[in-house]
Short mmCIF file of C-alpha atoms in Angstrom, two decimals:
data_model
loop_
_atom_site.label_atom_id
_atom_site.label_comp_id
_atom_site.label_asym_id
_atom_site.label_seq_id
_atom_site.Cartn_x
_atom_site.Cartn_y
_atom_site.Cartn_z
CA UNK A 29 57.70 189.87 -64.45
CA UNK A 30 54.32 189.33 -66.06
CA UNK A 31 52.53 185.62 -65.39
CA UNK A 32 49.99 183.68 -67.06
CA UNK A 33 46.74 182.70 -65.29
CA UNK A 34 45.48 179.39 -64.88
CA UNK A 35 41.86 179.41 -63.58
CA UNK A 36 40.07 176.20 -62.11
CA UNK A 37 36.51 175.77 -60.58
CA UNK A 38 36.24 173.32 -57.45
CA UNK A 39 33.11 171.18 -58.86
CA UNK A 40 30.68 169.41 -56.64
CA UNK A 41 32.70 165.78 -56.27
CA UNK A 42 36.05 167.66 -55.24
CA UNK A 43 34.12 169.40 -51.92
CA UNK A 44 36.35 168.44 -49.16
CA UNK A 45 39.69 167.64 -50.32
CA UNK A 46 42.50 169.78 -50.00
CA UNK A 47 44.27 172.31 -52.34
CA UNK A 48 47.22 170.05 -52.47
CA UNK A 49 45.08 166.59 -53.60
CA UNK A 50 43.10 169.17 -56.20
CA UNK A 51 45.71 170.75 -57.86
CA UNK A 52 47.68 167.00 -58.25
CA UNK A 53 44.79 164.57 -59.04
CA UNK A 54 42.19 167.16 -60.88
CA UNK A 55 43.93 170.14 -62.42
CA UNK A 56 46.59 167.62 -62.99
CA UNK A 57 49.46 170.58 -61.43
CA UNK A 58 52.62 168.96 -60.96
CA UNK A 59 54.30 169.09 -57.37
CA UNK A 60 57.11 171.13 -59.29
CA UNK A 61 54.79 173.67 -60.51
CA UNK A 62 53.17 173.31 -57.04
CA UNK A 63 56.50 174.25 -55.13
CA UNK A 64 57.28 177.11 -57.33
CA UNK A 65 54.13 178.77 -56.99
CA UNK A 66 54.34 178.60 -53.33
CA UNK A 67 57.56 180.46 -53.35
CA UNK A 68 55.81 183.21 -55.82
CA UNK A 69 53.77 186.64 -54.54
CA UNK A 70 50.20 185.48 -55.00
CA UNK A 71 51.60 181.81 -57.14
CA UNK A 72 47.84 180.32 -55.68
CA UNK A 73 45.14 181.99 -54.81
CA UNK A 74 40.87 181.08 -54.11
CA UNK A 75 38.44 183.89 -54.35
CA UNK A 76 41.93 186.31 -54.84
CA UNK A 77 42.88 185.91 -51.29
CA UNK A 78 46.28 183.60 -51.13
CA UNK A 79 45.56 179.87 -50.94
CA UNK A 80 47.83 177.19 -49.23
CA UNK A 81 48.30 173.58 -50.62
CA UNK A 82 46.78 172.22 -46.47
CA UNK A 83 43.40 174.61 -46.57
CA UNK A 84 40.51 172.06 -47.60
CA UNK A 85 38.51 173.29 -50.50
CA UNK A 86 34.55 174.24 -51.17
CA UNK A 87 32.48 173.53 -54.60
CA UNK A 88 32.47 176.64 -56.69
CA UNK A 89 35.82 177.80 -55.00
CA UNK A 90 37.75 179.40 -57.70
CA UNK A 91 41.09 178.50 -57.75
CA UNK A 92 43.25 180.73 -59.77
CA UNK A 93 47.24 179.98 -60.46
CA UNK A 94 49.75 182.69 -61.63
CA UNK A 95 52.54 180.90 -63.71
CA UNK A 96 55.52 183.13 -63.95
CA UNK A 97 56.74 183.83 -67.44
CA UNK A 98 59.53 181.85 -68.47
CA UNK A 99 62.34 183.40 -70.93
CA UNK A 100 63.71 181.66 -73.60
CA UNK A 101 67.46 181.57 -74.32
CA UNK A 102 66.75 180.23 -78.21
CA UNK A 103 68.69 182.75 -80.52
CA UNK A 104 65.40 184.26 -82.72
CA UNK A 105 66.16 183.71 -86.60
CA UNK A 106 63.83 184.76 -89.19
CA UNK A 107 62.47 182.39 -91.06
CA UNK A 108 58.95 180.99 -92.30
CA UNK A 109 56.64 179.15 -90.13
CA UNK A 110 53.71 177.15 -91.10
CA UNK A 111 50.98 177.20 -88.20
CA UNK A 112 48.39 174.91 -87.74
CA UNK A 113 46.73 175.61 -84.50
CA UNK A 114 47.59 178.01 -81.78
CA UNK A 115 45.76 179.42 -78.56
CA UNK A 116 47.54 181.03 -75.36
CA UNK A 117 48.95 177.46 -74.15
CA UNK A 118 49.98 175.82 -77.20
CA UNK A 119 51.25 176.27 -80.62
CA UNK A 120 51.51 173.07 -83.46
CA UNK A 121 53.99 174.36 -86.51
CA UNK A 122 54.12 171.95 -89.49
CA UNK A 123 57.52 171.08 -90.13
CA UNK A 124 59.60 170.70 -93.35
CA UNK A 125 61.69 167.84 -94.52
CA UNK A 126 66.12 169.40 -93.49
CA UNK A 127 65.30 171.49 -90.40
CA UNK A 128 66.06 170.15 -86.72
CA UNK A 129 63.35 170.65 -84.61
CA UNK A 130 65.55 172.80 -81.56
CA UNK A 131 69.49 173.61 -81.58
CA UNK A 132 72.76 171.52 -81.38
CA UNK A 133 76.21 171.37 -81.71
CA UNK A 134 76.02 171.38 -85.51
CA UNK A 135 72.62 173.38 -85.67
CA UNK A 136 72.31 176.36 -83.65
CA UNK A 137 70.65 178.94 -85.80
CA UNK A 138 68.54 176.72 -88.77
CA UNK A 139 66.22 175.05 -86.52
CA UNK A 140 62.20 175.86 -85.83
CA UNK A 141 62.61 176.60 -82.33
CA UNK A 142 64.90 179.16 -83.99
CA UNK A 143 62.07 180.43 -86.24
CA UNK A 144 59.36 180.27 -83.20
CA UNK A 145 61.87 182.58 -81.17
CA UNK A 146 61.58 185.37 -83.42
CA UNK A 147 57.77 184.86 -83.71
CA UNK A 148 58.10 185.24 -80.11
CA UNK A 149 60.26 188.41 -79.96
CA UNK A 150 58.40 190.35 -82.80
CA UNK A 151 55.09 189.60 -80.89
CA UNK A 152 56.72 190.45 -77.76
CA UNK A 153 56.20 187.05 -76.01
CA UNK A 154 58.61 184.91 -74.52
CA UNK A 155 58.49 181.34 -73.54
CA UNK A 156 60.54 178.35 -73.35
CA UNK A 157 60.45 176.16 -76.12
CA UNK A 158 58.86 172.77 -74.86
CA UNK A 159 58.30 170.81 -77.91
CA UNK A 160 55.84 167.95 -77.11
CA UNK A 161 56.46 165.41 -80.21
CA UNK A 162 60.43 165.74 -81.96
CA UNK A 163 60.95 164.95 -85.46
CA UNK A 164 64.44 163.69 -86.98
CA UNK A 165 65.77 166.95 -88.63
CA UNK A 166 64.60 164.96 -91.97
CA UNK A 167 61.18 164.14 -91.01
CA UNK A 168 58.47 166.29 -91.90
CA UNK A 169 54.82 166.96 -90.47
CA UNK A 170 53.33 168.26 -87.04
CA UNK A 171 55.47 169.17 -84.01
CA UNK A 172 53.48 170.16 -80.74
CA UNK A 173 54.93 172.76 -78.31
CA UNK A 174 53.60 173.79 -74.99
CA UNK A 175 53.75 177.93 -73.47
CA UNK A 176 54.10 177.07 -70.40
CA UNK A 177 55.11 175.00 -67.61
CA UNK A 178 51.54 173.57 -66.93
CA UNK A 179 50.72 172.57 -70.46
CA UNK A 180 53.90 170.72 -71.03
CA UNK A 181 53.36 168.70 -68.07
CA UNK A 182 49.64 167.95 -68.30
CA UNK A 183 50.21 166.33 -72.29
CA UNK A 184 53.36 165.03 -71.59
CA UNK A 185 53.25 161.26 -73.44
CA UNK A 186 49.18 161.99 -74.22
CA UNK A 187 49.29 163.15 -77.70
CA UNK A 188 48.74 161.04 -80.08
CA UNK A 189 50.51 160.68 -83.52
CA UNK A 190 49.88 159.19 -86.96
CA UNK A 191 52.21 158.91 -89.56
CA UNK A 192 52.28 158.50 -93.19
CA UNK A 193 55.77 156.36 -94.36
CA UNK A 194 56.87 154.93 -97.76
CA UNK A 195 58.67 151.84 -97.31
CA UNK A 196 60.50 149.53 -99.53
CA UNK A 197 59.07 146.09 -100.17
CA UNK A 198 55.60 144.89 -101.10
CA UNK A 199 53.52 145.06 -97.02
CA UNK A 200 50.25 144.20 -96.79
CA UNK A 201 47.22 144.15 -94.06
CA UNK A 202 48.48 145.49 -90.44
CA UNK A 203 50.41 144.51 -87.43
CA UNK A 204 52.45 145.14 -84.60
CA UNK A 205 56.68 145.43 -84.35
CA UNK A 206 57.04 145.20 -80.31
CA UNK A 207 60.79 144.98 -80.54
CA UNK A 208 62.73 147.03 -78.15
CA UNK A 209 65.10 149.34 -79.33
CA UNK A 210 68.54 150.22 -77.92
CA UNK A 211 71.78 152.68 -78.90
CA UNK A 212 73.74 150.98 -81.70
CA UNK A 213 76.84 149.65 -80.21
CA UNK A 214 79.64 152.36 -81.60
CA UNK A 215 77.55 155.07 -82.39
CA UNK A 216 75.88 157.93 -80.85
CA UNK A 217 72.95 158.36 -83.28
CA UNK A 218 71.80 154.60 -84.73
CA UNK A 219 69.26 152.55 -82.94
CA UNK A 220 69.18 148.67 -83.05
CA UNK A 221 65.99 146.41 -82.16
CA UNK A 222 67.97 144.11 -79.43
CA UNK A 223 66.43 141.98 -76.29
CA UNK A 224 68.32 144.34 -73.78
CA UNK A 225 66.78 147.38 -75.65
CA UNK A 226 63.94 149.91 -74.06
CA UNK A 227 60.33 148.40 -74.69
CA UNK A 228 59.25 149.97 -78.02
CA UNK A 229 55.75 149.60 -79.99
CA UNK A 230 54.77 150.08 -83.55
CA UNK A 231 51.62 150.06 -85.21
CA UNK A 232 51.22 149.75 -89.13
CA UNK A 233 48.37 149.61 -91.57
CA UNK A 234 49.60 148.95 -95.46
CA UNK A 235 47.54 151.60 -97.56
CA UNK A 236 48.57 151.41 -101.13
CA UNK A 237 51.24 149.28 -103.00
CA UNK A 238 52.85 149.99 -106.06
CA UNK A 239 56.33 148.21 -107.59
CA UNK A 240 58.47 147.82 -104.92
CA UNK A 241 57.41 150.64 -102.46
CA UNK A 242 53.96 150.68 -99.99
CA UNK A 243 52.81 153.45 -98.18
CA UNK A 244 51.88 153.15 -94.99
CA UNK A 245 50.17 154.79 -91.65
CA UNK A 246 51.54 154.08 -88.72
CA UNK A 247 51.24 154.87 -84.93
CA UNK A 248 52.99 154.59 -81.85
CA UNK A 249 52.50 153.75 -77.95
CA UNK A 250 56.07 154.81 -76.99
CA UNK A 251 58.00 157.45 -78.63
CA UNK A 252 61.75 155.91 -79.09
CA UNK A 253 64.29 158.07 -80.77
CA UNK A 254 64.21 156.65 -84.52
CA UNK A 255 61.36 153.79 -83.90
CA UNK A 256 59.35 153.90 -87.24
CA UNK A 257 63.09 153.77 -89.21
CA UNK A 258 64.32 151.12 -86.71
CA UNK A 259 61.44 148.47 -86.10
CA UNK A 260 60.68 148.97 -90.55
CA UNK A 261 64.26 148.29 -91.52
CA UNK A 262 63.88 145.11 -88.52
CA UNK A 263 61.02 143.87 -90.29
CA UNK A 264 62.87 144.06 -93.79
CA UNK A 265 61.58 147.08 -94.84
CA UNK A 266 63.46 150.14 -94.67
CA UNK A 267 61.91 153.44 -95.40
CA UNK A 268 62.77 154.80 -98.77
CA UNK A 269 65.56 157.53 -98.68
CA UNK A 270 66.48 156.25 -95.18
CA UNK A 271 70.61 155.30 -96.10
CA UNK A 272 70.94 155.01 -92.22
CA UNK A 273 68.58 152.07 -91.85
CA UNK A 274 69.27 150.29 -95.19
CA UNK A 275 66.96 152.14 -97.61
CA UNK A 276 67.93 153.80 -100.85
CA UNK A 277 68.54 156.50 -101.82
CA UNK A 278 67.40 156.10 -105.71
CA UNK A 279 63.99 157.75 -105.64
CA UNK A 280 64.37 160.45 -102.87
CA UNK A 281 67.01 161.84 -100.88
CA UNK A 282 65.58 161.84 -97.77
CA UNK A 283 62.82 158.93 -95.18
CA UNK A 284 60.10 159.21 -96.34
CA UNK A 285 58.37 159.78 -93.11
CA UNK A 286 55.85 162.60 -92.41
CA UNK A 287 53.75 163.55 -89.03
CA UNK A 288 50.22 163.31 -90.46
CA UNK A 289 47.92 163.72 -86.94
CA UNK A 290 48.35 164.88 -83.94
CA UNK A 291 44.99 164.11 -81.54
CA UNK A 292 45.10 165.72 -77.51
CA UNK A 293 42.96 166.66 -74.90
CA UNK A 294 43.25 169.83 -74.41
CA UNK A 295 44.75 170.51 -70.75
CA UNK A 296 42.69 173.59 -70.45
CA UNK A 297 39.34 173.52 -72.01
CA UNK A 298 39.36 169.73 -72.11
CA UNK A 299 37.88 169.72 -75.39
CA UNK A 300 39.51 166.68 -77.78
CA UNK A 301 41.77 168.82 -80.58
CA UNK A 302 42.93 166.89 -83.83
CA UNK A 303 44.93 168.32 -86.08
CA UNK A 304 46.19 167.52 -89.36
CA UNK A 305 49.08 168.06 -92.07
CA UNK A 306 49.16 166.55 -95.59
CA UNK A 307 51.81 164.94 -97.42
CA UNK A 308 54.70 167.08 -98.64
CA UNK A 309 55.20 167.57 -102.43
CA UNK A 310 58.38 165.86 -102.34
CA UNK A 311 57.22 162.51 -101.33
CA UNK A 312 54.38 162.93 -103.19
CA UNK A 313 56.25 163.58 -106.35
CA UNK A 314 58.64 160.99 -105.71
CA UNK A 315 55.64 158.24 -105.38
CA UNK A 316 52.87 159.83 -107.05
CA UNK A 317 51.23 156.71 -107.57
CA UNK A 318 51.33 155.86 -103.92
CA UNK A 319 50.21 159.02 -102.95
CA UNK A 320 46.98 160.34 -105.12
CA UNK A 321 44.36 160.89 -103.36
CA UNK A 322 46.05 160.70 -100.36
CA UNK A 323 45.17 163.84 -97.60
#
């Protein structure tokens, strides 16, 4: 089975400490990861010799970690992807209004971890599809998706999104929806803002009005299943093409919601990475108005 190598340098400040308290609090390794390397032939190693979690540590040790591939079980289908950034650790794919982001009972071949599988097989890779951000199946824009074990965990909850929305109603300035958000009593898909809901946290910023539709940017601290339709349709304003929430379905036929940024740390290099994915033609043809000039 081939493996992926993680390489780390002990700097000056981590002289002293053990393998153990390096690989947790400064390569950010989680003690999973930690426990399956241990069981693997040469999983951690300093200076190539093999390295246990106890043995304390010297600046300018070189710690090296061999991740063992992981296999995905997606079923490749052949399809388009659009690729915004990729490197041996990550891949971001923009992604189009109708397609679920990984398989489910009712979508088990038209999905992009579908489409990414047979990337994978025709380049002769193989990974487990870890998707860092997930979109609603009619939600366009940026989805995230980690290699490997180690880049999953280190960015879990630490990337930050922007979105563009159009809503319906005149909004204007910014603000805050801090209303949790709970499972709609009855169904198995609806959210609800409701006091016993999990704590949830909007950000908007009103760009552009025009009749009765704005467009907005918004961002999120948590990452609730449905939040930007929920906490807009609790406010009043529903997102246009959203029938779920309230909104209508006059102009366009689907939300009008689309994954504009994407902003990390990236776990390897630690350089900051920002990445970016313009509006759609459909919601920009459906409010062009709203949308000229808009990136």
């Amino acid at each position: 089975m081939s493996t992926k190598k993680l390489v780390f340098t002990v700097p000056d400040d981590c002289d002293g400490m053990t393998a153990r308290v390096f690989l947790r609090k400064r390569a950010d390794v989680s003690t999973r990861i930690i426990t399956l390397l241990k069981r693997e032939k040469d999983g951690i190693l300093r200076d190539k010799k093999i390295l246990r979690t106890i043995d304390v540590l010297r600046a300018g040790d070189v710690i090296t970690l061999n991740l063992p591939e992981d296999k995905s079980e997606i079923i490749p289908v052949e399809g388009g992807l659009d690729i915004i950034f990729e490197d041996d650790y990550l891949i971001a794919l923009d992604k189009p209004a109708s397609m679920p982001v990984h398989p489910t009972k009712k979508h088990q071949l038209d999905t992009l971890a579908n489409r990414l599988a047979y990337l994978q097989r025709k380049r002769g890779e193989s990974y487990v599809f870890r998707a860092l951000n997930r979109l609603d199946k009619d939600t366009s824009g940026l989805v995230l998706v980690a290699k490997d074990k180690y880049a999953a965990t280190a960015l879990k909850n630490r990337a930050f999104k922007k979105y563009y929305a159009v809503c319906e109603g005149v909004v204007t300035g910014d603000g805050v929806i801090s209303s949790p958000i709970r499972l709609s009593d009855g169904s198995k898909i609806k959210r609800v803002c409701a006091p016993d809901g999990q704590p949830a946290v909007t950000h908007y910023e009103a760009l552009r009005t025009y009749g009765s539709h704005t467009l907005l940017r918004l961002w999120l601290e948590t990452g609730r299943t449905h939040q930007i339709r929920c906490h807009m349709a609790d406010i009043g304003h529903p997102l246009a093409g959203d029938d779920m929430y309230g909104g209508s379905l006059g102009i366009i036929a689907r939300q009008a919601l689309h994954c504009c940024e994407c902003g990390f740390t990236h776990p390897i290099s630690g350089e900051k990475v920002t990445l970016g994915s313009p509006l759609p033609e459909d919601i920009r043809a459906a409010f062009p108005y709203l949308c000229e000039g808009i990136d």
